[in-house]
PDB file of C-alpha atoms and ligand atoms in Angstrom:
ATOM      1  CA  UNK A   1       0.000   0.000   0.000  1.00 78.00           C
ATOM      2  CA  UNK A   2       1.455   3.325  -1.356  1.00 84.00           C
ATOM      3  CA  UNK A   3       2.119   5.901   2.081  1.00 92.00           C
ATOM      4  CA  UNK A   4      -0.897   7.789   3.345  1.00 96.00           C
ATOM      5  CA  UNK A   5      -0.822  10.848   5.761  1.00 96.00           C
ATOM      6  CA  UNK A   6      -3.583  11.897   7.338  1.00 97.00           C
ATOM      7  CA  UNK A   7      -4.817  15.573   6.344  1.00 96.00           C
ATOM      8  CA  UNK A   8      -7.581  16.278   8.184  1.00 97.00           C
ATOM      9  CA  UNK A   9     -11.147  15.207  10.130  1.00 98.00           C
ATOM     10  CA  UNK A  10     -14.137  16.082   7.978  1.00 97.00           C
ATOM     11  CA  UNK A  11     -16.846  17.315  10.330  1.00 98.00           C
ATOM     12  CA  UNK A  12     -20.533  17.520   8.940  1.00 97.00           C
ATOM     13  CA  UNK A  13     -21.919  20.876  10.761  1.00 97.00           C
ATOM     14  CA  UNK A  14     -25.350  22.274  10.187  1.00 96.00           C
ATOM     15  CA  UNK A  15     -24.422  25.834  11.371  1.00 96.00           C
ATOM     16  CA  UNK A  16     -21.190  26.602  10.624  1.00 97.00           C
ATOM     17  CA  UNK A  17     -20.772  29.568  12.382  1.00 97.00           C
ATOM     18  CA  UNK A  18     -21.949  27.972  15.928  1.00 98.00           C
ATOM     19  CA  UNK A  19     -19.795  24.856  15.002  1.00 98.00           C
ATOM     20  CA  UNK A  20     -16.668  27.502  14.770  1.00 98.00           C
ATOM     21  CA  UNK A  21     -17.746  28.777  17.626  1.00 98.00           C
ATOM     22  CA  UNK A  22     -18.003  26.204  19.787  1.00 98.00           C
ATOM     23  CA  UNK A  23     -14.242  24.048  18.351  1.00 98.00           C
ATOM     24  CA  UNK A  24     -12.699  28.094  19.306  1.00 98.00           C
ATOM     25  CA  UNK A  25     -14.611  27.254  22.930  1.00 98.00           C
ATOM     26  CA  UNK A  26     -12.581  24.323  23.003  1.00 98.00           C
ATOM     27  CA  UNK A  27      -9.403  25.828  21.733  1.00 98.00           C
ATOM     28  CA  UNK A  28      -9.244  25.173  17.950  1.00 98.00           C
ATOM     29  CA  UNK A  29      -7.444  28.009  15.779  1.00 98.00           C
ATOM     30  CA  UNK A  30      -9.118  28.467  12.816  1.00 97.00           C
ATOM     31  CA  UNK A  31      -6.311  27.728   9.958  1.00 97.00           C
ATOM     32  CA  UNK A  32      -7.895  28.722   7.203  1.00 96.00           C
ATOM     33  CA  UNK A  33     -11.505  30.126   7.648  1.00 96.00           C
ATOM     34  CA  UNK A  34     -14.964  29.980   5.896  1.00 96.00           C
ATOM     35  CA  UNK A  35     -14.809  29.021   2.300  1.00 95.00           C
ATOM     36  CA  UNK A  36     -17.794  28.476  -0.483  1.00 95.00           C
ATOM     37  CA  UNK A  37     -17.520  25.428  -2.828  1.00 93.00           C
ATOM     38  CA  UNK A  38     -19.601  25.734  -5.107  1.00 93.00           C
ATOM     39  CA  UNK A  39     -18.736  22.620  -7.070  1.00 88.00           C
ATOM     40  CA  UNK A  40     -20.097  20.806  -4.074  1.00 91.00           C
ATOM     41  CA  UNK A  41     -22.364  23.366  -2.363  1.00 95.00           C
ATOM     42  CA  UNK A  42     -21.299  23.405   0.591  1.00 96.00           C
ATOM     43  CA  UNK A  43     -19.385  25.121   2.612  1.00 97.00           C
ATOM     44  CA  UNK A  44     -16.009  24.825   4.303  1.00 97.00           C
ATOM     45  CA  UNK A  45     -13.557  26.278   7.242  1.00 97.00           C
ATOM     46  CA  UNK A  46     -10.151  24.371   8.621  1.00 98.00           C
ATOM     47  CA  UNK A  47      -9.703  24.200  11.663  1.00 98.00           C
ATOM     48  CA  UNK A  48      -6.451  23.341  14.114  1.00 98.00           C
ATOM     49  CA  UNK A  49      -5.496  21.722  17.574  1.00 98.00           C
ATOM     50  CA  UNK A  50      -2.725  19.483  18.994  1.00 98.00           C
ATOM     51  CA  UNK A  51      -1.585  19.039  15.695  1.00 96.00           C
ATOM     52  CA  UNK A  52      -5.199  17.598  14.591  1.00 97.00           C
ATOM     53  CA  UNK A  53      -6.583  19.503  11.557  1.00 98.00           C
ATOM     54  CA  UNK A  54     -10.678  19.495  11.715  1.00 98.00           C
ATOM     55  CA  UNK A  55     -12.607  20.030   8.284  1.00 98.00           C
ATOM     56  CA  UNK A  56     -15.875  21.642   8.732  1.00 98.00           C
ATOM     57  CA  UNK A  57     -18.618  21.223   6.225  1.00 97.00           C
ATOM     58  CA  UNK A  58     -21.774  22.632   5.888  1.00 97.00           C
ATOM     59  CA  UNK A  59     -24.393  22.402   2.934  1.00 96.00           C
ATOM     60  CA  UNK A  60     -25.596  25.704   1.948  1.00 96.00           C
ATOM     61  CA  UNK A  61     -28.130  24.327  -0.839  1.00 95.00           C
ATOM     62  CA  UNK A  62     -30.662  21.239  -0.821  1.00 94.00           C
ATOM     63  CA  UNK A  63     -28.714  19.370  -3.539  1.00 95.00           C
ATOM     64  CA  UNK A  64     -25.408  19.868  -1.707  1.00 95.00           C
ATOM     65  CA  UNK A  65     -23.041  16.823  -2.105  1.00 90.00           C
ATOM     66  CA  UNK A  66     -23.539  16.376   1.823  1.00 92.00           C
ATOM     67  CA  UNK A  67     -27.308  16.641   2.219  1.00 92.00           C
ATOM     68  CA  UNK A  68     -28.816  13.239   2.036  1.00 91.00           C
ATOM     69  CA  UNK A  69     -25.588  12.391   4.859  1.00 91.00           C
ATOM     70  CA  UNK A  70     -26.292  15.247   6.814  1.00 91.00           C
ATOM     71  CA  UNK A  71     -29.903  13.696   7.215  1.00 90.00           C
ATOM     72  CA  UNK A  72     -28.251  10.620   8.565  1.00 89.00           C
ATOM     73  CA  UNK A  73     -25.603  12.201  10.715  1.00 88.00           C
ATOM     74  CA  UNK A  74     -26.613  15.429  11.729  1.00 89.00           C
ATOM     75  CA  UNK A  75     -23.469  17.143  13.499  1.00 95.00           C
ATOM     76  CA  UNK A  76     -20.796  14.356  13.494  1.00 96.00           C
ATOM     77  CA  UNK A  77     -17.379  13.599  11.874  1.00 96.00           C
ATOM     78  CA  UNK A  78     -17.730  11.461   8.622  1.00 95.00           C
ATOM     79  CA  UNK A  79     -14.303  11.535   6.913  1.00 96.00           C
ATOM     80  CA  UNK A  80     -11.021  10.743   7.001  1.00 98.00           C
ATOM     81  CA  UNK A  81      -8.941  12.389   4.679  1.00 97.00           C
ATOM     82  CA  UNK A  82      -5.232  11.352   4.090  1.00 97.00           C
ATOM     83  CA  UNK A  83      -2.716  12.533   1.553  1.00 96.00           C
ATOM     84  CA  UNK A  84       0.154  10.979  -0.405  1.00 94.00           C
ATOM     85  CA  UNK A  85       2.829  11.350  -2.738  1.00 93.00           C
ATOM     86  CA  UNK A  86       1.546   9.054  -5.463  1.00 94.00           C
ATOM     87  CA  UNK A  87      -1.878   9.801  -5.788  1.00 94.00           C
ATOM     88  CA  UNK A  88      -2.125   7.141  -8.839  1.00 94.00           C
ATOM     89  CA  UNK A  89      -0.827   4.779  -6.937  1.00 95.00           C
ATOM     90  CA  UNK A  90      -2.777   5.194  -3.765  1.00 96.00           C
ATOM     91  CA  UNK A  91      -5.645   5.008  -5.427  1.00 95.00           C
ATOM     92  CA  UNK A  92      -5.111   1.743  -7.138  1.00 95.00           C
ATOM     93  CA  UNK A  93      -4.047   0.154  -4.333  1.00 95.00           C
ATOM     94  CA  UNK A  94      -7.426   1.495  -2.322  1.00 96.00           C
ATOM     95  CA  UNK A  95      -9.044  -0.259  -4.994  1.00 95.00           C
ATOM     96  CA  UNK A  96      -7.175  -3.115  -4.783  1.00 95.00           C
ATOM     97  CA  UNK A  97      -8.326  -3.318  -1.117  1.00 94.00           C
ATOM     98  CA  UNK A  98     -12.142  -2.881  -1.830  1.00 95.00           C
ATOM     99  CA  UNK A  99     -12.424   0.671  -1.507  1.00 97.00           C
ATOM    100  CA  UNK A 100     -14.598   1.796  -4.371  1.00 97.00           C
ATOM    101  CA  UNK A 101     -14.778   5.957  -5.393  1.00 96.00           C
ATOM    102  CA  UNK A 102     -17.608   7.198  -4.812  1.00 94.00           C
ATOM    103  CA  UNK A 103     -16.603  10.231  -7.283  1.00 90.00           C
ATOM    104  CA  UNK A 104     -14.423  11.091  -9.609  1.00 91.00           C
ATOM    105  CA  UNK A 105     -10.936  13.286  -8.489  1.00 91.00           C
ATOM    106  CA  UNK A 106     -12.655  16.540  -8.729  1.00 90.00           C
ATOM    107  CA  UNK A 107     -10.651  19.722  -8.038  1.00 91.00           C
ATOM    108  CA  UNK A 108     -11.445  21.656  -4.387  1.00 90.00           C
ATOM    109  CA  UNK A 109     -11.257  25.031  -4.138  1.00 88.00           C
ATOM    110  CA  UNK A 110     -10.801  24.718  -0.314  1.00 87.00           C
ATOM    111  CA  UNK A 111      -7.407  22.660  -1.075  1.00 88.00           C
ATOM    112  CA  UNK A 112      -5.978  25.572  -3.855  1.00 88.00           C
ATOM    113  CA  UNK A 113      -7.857  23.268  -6.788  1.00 90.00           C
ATOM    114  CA  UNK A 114      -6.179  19.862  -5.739  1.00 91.00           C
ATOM    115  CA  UNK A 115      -8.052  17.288  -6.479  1.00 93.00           C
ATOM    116  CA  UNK A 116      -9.478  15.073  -3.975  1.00 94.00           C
ATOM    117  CA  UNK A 117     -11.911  11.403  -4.597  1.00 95.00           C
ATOM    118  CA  UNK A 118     -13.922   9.980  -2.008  1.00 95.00           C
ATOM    119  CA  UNK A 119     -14.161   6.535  -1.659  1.00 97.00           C
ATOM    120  CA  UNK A 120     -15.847   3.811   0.114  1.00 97.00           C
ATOM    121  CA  UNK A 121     -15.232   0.682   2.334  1.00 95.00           C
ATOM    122  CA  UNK A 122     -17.965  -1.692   3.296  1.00 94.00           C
ATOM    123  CA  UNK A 123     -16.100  -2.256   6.584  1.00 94.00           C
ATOM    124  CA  UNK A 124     -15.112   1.251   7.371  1.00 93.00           C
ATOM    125  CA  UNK A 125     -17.188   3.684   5.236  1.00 93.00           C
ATOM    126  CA  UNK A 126     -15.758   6.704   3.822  1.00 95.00           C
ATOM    127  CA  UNK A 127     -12.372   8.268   3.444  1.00 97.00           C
ATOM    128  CA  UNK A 128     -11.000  11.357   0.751  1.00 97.00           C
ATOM    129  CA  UNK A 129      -7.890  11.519  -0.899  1.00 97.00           C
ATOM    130  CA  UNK A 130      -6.084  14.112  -1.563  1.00 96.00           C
ATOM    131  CA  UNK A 131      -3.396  14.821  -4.767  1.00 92.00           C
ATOM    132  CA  UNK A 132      -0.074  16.089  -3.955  1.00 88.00           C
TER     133      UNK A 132
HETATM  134 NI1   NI B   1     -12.403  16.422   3.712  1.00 64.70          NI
END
């Protein structure tokens, strides 16, 4: 299995600006704050503590990309995302393992328009990756 890194905790918020709030209360720094993707329609801020990066994300239309799981979850952590040095690789080798992609590696504004896939494990659920 090529390397993988983890990046960051992505947090499903319905409010985003309580849900900043209330990681500050509990002394997160906010890395990189509130950002609109509007490939995916939602919304997204970075947050920082301990060395642990949190991803918040929060739909701002019906037909976000995170609706029907924000239905399911409500206010909850959902993904991990890791990172590696040969995306190509990783990602065959994810496959390999049973994880199947959910999308296709779609650039994210929130990540300076690298691309990131999610896929999914029957045992585990989802997890993103992230290009280089
Ligand atoms: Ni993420």
């Amino acid at each position: 299995m090529a390397s993988l890194t983890v990046h960051h905790i992505g947090y499903l918020v319905k409010k985003i600006d309580k849900a900043k709030e209330a990681f500050t209360a509990l002394g997160y720094q906010i890395e990189q704050d509130t950002l609109r993707d509007e490939i995916r329609k939602v919304d997204i801020c970075f947050l920082l503590k301990d060395g642990y990066r949190v991803e918040l994300v929060s739909p701002y239309a019906a037909d976000s990309v995170v609706s029907g799981l924000m239905k399911r979850y409500k206010n909850s952590p959902y993904h991990i995302c890791y990172e590696t040095a040969d995306f190509e690789a990783a990602f065959a080798d994810l496959t390999a393992h049973g994880f199947i992609a959910i999308d296709a590696p779609t650039p994210a504004p929130a990540f300076q328009n690298r691309d990131v896939v999610f896929l999914s494990s029957a045992a585990l659920g989802m997890i993103e990756l992230i290009r280089p």
